[in-house]
PDB file of C-alpha atoms in Angstrom:
ATOM      1  CA  MET Y   1     262.034  12.098-102.972  1.00 42.00           C
ATOM      2  CA  SER Y   2     263.697  15.720-102.815  1.00 45.00           C
ATOM      3  CA  SER Y   3     262.082  18.732-102.416  1.00 42.00           C
ATOM      4  CA  VAL Y   4     263.344  19.766-106.162  1.00 44.00           C
ATOM      5  CA  ALA Y   5     261.577  16.812-107.659  1.00 46.00           C
ATOM      6  CA  ARG Y   6     258.304  17.417-105.794  1.00 77.00           C
ATOM      7  CA  LEU Y   7     257.598  21.285-106.526  1.00 90.00           C
ATOM      8  CA  SER Y   8     257.511  22.168-110.440  1.00 93.00           C
ATOM      9  CA  LYS Y   9     257.915  25.630-111.478  1.00 95.00           C
ATOM     10  CA  ASP Y  10     254.493  25.866-111.832  1.00 96.00           C
ATOM     11  CA  ASP Y  11     254.198  25.467-108.221  1.00 96.00           C
ATOM     12  CA  TRP Y  12     256.395  28.418-107.515  1.00 97.00           C
ATOM     13  CA  ILE Y  13     254.579  30.406-109.555  1.00 97.00           C
ATOM     14  CA  ALA Y  14     251.223  29.834-108.332  1.00 96.00           C
ATOM     15  CA  ALA Y  15     252.223  30.079-104.672  1.00 96.00           C
ATOM     16  CA  ALA Y  16     253.974  33.217-105.473  1.00 97.00           C
ATOM     17  CA  ALA Y  17     251.042  34.871-107.940  1.00 95.00           C
ATOM     18  CA  ALA Y  18     248.495  34.233-104.591  1.00 94.00           C
ATOM     19  CA  ARG Y  19     250.924  36.418-102.407  1.00 95.00           C
ATOM     20  CA  PHE Y  20     251.405  38.701-105.617  1.00 95.00           C
ATOM     21  CA  ALA Y  21     247.513  39.449-105.703  1.00 91.00           C
ATOM     22  CA  ASP Y  22     247.175  39.353-101.776  1.00 91.00           C
ATOM     23  CA  ALA Y  23     249.901  42.148-101.044  1.00 92.00           C
ATOM     24  CA  GLY Y  24     251.760  42.910-104.032  1.00 92.00           C
ATOM     25  CA  ALA Y  25     255.290  42.216-105.079  1.00 95.00           C
ATOM     26  CA  ALA Y  26     257.067  43.701-102.300  1.00 95.00           C
ATOM     27  CA  ALA Y  27     255.469  40.431-100.452  1.00 95.00           C
ATOM     28  CA  VAL Y  28     256.657  37.763-102.768  1.00 97.00           C
ATOM     29  CA  ARG Y  29     260.103  36.653-100.923  1.00 97.00           C
ATOM     30  CA  VAL Y  30     261.711  33.363-101.567  1.00 97.00           C
ATOM     31  CA  GLU Y  31     262.013  32.018 -97.860  1.00 96.00           C
ATOM     32  CA  PRO Y  32     258.452  32.860 -97.010  1.00 96.00           C
ATOM     33  CA  LEU Y  33     256.836  30.840 -99.584  1.00 96.00           C
ATOM     34  CA  ALA Y  34     259.575  28.249 -99.417  1.00 95.00           C
ATOM     35  CA  LYS Y  35     257.965  27.666 -95.894  1.00 95.00           C
ATOM     36  CA  VAL Y  36     254.659  28.075 -96.988  1.00 93.00           C
ATOM     37  CA  LEU Y  37     255.466  25.069 -99.594  1.00 94.00           C
ATOM     38  CA  GLY Y  38     256.979  23.055 -96.968  1.00 93.00           C
ATOM     39  CA  VAL Y  39     260.684  22.921 -98.668  1.00 94.00           C
ATOM     40  CA  SER Y  40     263.787  24.576 -98.809  1.00 90.00           C
ATOM     41  CA  LYS Y  41     264.688  27.489-100.537  1.00 91.00           C
ATOM     42  CA  GLY Y  42     266.940  25.150-102.619  1.00 90.00           C
ATOM     43  CA  SER Y  43     263.847  24.187-104.849  1.00 89.00           C
ATOM     44  CA  PHE Y  44     263.217  27.744-105.700  1.00 94.00           C
ATOM     45  CA  TYR Y  45     266.826  28.122-107.027  1.00 94.00           C
ATOM     46  CA  TRP Y  46     266.302  24.565-109.185  1.00 92.00           C
ATOM     47  CA  HIS Y  47     263.557  26.640-111.082  1.00 95.00           C
ATOM     48  CA  PHE Y  48     264.386  30.287-110.819  1.00 96.00           C
ATOM     49  CA  SER Y  49     267.993  32.250-111.054  1.00 97.00           C
ATOM     50  CA  ASP Y  50     266.615  34.944-108.314  1.00 97.00           C
ATOM     51  CA  ARG Y  51     263.256  36.744-107.098  1.00 97.00           C
ATOM     52  CA  ALA Y  52     263.289  39.038-110.559  1.00 97.00           C
ATOM     53  CA  ALA Y  53     263.009  36.010-112.343  1.00 98.00           C
ATOM     54  CA  LEU Y  54     260.095  34.593-110.335  1.00 98.00           C
ATOM     55  CA  LEU Y  55     258.175  37.903-110.308  1.00 97.00           C
ATOM     56  CA  ALA Y  56     258.801  38.092-114.359  1.00 97.00           C
ATOM     57  CA  ALA Y  57     257.480  34.567-114.653  1.00 98.00           C
ATOM     58  CA  ILE Y  58     254.287  35.412-112.405  1.00 97.00           C
ATOM     59  CA  VAL Y  59     253.622  38.196-114.805  1.00 97.00           C
ATOM     60  CA  ASP Y  60     254.096  36.392-118.195  1.00 97.00           C
ATOM     61  CA  ALA Y  61     251.769  33.512-116.770  1.00 96.00           C
ATOM     62  CA  TRP Y  62     249.197  36.676-115.819  1.00 95.00           C
ATOM     63  CA  GLU Y  63     249.846  37.319-119.941  1.00 97.00           C
ATOM     64  CA  GLN Y  64     249.466  33.549-121.023  1.00 96.00           C
ATOM     65  CA  ARG Y  65     245.849  32.877-118.710  1.00 94.00           C
ATOM     66  CA  GLY Y  66     244.446  36.250-118.423  1.00 93.00           C
ATOM     67  CA  THR Y  67     244.392  37.421-122.072  1.00 96.00           C
ATOM     68  CA  LEU Y  68     245.814  34.826-124.897  1.00 97.00           C
ATOM     69  CA  GLU Y  69     243.640  31.652-123.406  1.00 96.00           C
ATOM     70  CA  ILE Y  70     240.951  34.252-123.032  1.00 96.00           C
ATOM     71  CA  ILE Y  71     241.144  34.757-126.755  1.00 98.00           C
ATOM     72  CA  ASP Y  72     241.462  31.260-127.750  1.00 98.00           C
ATOM     73  CA  ALA Y  73     238.485  30.269-125.932  1.00 97.00           C
ATOM     74  CA  VAL Y  74     236.299  33.146-127.169  1.00 98.00           C
ATOM     75  CA  GLU Y  75     237.243  32.521-130.570  1.00 97.00           C
ATOM     76  CA  GLU Y  76     236.660  28.613-130.109  1.00 98.00           C
ATOM     77  CA  ALA Y  77     232.884  29.662-128.531  1.00 97.00           C
ATOM     78  CA  ALA Y  78     231.291  30.875-131.338  1.00 96.00           C
ATOM     79  CA  ASP Y  79     231.654  31.783-135.078  1.00 96.00           C
ATOM     80  CA  ASP Y  80     229.476  35.184-134.385  1.00 98.00           C
ATOM     81  CA  PRO Y  81     231.417  38.045-133.746  1.00 98.00           C
ATOM     82  CA  GLY Y  82     228.667  39.993-131.688  1.00 97.00           C
ATOM     83  CA  LYS Y  83     228.115  36.483-129.962  1.00 98.00           C
ATOM     84  CA  ARG Y  84     232.444  36.065-129.105  1.00 98.00           C
ATOM     85  CA  LEU Y  85     232.075  39.536-127.847  1.00 98.00           C
ATOM     86  CA  TRP Y  86     229.238  38.779-125.339  1.00 98.00           C
ATOM     87  CA  ILE Y  87     230.953  35.917-124.298  1.00 98.00           C
ATOM     88  CA  LEU Y  88     233.888  37.689-123.801  1.00 98.00           C
ATOM     89  CA  ILE Y  89     231.888  40.429-121.517  1.00 98.00           C
ATOM     90  CA  GLU Y  90     230.622  38.101-119.617  1.00 96.00           C
ATOM     91  CA  ARG Y  91     234.019  36.155-119.095  1.00 94.00           C
ATOM     92  CA  THR Y  92     235.925  39.404-118.459  1.00 94.00           C
ATOM     93  CA  PHE Y  93     233.398  41.096-116.301  1.00 93.00           C
ATOM     94  CA  GLY Y  94     232.267  37.914-114.618  1.00 89.00           C
ATOM     95  CA  THR Y  95     236.103  36.995-113.038  1.00 85.00           C
ATOM     96  CA  PRO Y  96     236.063  36.385-109.283  1.00 84.00           C
ATOM     97  CA  ALA Y  97     237.542  38.760-106.577  1.00 78.00           C
ATOM     98  CA  GLU Y  98     241.024  37.292-106.641  1.00 80.00           C
ATOM     99  CA  ALA Y  99     241.591  37.759-110.345  1.00 85.00           C
ATOM    100  CA  ASP Y 100     240.630  41.684-109.978  1.00 84.00           C
ATOM    101  CA  ALA Y 101     243.141  42.186-107.299  1.00 84.00           C
ATOM    102  CA  PHE Y 102     245.522  39.946-109.545  1.00 89.00           C
ATOM    103  CA  GLU Y 103     245.147  42.402-112.244  1.00 90.00           C
ATOM    104  CA  ALA Y 104     245.764  45.138-109.839  1.00 88.00           C
ATOM    105  CA  ALA Y 105     248.911  43.807-108.479  1.00 91.00           C
ATOM    106  CA  VAL Y 106     250.340  43.475-111.921  1.00 94.00           C
ATOM    107  CA  ARG Y 107     249.371  47.063-112.937  1.00 92.00           C
ATOM    108  CA  ALA Y 108     250.921  48.586-109.720  1.00 92.00           C
ATOM    109  CA  TRP Y 109     253.976  46.429-110.240  1.00 95.00           C
ATOM    110  CA  ALA Y 110     253.967  47.512-114.056  1.00 96.00           C
ATOM    111  CA  ALA Y 111     254.366  51.321-113.078  1.00 96.00           C
ATOM    112  CA  GLN Y 112     257.711  50.317-110.962  1.00 96.00           C
ATOM    113  CA  ASP Y 113     259.299  47.178-113.386  1.00 97.00           C
ATOM    114  CA  ALA Y 114     260.347  47.429-116.753  1.00 97.00           C
ATOM    115  CA  HIS Y 115     259.615  43.765-117.521  1.00 97.00           C
ATOM    116  CA  ALA Y 116     255.824  43.879-116.050  1.00 97.00           C
ATOM    117  CA  GLN Y 117     255.386  47.359-118.025  1.00 98.00           C
ATOM    118  CA  ALA Y 118     256.373  45.878-121.023  1.00 98.00           C
ATOM    119  CA  VAL Y 119     254.002  43.008-120.353  1.00 98.00           C
ATOM    120  CA  ALA Y 120     251.178  44.822-119.508  1.00 97.00           C
ATOM    121  CA  LYS Y 121     251.736  47.050-122.301  1.00 98.00           C
ATOM    122  CA  ARG Y 122     251.535  44.361-124.781  1.00 98.00           C
ATOM    123  CA  VAL Y 123     248.453  42.548-122.725  1.00 98.00           C
ATOM    124  CA  ASP Y 124     246.544  45.900-123.334  1.00 98.00           C
ATOM    125  CA  HIS Y 125     247.673  45.990-126.913  1.00 98.00           C
ATOM    126  CA  GLN Y 126     246.454  42.373-127.608  1.00 98.00           C
ATOM    127  CA  ARG Y 127     243.058  43.188-125.475  1.00 98.00           C
ATOM    128  CA  LEU Y 128     242.035  46.069-127.414  1.00 98.00           C
ATOM    129  CA  ALA Y 129     243.076  44.575-130.691  1.00 99.00           C
ATOM    130  CA  PHE Y 130     240.941  41.476-129.999  1.00 99.00           C
ATOM    131  CA  VAL Y 131     237.949  43.734-129.513  1.00 99.00           C
ATOM    132  CA  ALA Y 132     238.577  46.026-132.245  1.00 99.00           C
ATOM    133  CA  GLU Y 133     238.620  43.013-134.747  1.00 98.00           C
ATOM    134  CA  LEU Y 134     235.570  41.632-133.124  1.00 98.00           C
ATOM    135  CA  LEU Y 135     233.373  44.838-133.776  1.00 99.00           C
ATOM    136  CA  ARG Y 136     235.101  45.234-137.252  1.00 98.00           C
ATOM    137  CA  ALA Y 137     233.653  41.603-138.040  1.00 98.00           C
ATOM    138  CA  ALA Y 138     230.568  42.882-136.420  1.00 98.00           C
ATOM    139  CA  GLY Y 139     230.377  45.820-139.325  1.00 98.00           C
ATOM    140  CA  ILE Y 140     231.669  48.698-137.114  1.00 98.00           C
ATOM    141  CA  PRO Y 141     234.004  50.844-139.080  1.00 98.00           C
ATOM    142  CA  LYS Y 142     237.401  50.540-138.404  1.00 98.00           C
ATOM    143  CA  ALA Y 143     238.305  54.269-136.344  1.00 98.00           C
ATOM    144  CA  GLU Y 144     235.089  53.807-134.777  1.00 98.00           C
ATOM    145  CA  ALA Y 145     235.964  50.369-133.650  1.00 99.00           C
ATOM    146  CA  LYS Y 146     239.133  51.441-131.971  1.00 98.00           C
ATOM    147  CA  ARG Y 147     237.335  53.853-130.002  1.00 98.00           C
ATOM    148  CA  ARG Y 148     234.859  51.661-128.585  1.00 99.00           C
ATOM    149  CA  ALA Y 149     237.243  49.295-128.014  1.00 99.00           C
ATOM    150  CA  ASP Y 150     239.322  51.591-125.565  1.00 98.00           C
ATOM    151  CA  LEU Y 151     235.843  52.472-123.880  1.00 98.00           C
ATOM    152  CA  LEU Y 152     235.237  48.659-122.985  1.00 98.00           C
ATOM    153  CA  TYR Y 153     238.616  48.169-122.112  1.00 97.00           C
ATOM    154  CA  CYS Y 154     238.497  51.832-119.801  1.00 96.00           C
ATOM    155  CA  THR Y 155     235.180  50.764-118.181  1.00 96.00           C
ATOM    156  CA  LEU Y 156     236.506  47.284-117.500  1.00 94.00           C
ATOM    157  CA  ILE Y 157     239.636  48.632-116.007  1.00 90.00           C
ATOM    158  CA  GLY Y 158     237.246  50.927-114.436  1.00 90.00           C
ATOM    159  CA  GLU Y 159     234.991  47.845-112.866  1.00 89.00           C
ATOM    160  CA  TYR Y 160     238.515  46.099-111.472  1.00 84.00           C
ATOM    161  CA  THR Y 161     239.285  49.173-109.609  1.00 83.00           C
ATOM    162  CA  GLN Y 162     235.531  49.739-108.118  1.00 85.00           C
ATOM    163  CA  ARG Y 163     235.488  46.142-107.635  1.00 83.00           C
ATOM    164  CA  SER Y 164     238.540  46.376-105.104  1.00 78.00           C
ATOM    165  CA  TYR Y 165     236.755  47.955-102.671  1.00 82.00           C
ATOM    166  CA  GLY Y 166     233.703  46.219-102.569  1.00 84.00           C
ATOM    167  CA  LYS Y 167     231.858  47.828-105.281  1.00 87.00           C
ATOM    168  CA  PRO Y 168     229.105  44.952-106.554  1.00 89.00           C
ATOM    169  CA  LYS Y 169     229.694  43.691-110.235  1.00 89.00           C
ATOM    170  CA  LEU Y 170     227.797  45.418-112.954  1.00 92.00           C
ATOM    171  CA  SER Y 171     224.522  43.265-113.266  1.00 94.00           C
ATOM    172  CA  LYS Y 172     223.909  41.003-116.209  1.00 96.00           C
ATOM    173  CA  ALA Y 173     221.463  43.774-117.578  1.00 97.00           C
ATOM    174  CA  SER Y 174     224.298  46.641-117.577  1.00 96.00           C
ATOM    175  CA  LEU Y 175     226.367  44.284-119.214  1.00 97.00           C
ATOM    176  CA  ARG Y 176     223.892  43.756-121.888  1.00 98.00           C
ATOM    177  CA  SER Y 177     223.071  47.425-122.586  1.00 98.00           C
ATOM    178  CA  LEU Y 178     227.190  47.691-122.851  1.00 98.00           C
ATOM    179  CA  HIS Y 179     227.138  44.585-125.472  1.00 98.00           C
ATOM    180  CA  ARG Y 180     224.350  46.273-127.412  1.00 98.00           C
ATOM    181  CA  LEU Y 181     226.278  49.929-127.495  1.00 97.00           C
ATOM    182  CA  LEU Y 182     229.463  48.605-128.674  1.00 98.00           C
ATOM    183  CA  LEU Y 183     227.461  46.966-131.426  1.00 97.00           C
ATOM    184  CA  THR Y 184     224.886  49.504-132.749  1.00 95.00           C
ATOM    185  CA  ASP Y 185     225.995  51.680-135.345  1.00 81.00           C
TER     186      ASP Y 185
END
């Protein structure tokens, strides 16, 4: 069986995403990835036109897994908006260190790449709109819901940053306080 048939596009994206999280976009190179995967570069070109297409696919996969799938899971998990918000907080603040590193790498890449920047802006908008919608459903007025969504998001981004250099995760008690503050009128 040829290497083209053995590796899927998702295999390449997964391997590249791991490298991306560890060392950023500059470290995502076709030949070293092919060596790690035990295939020729030809396998890569079966799925991608070039390195830029792979980097775009990494960012697109981040949007799907790190935003759209989470929103879908939270919506399916509970009917009560306050409960949904708690599930979202637990899930997003409870990510492993690798996910935090990946988030930071995407944001660093977005400062240099137009596609990554467009996706990051879209992700930010989707995440903020979802949180504001949850808060509105919990009875928070529209303008205040938007402000509180911004505060939650800034807290999350700050948490990613601090955890990247070894700060422990926020405690469950801190997350409960945050949840209460967001829902208190």
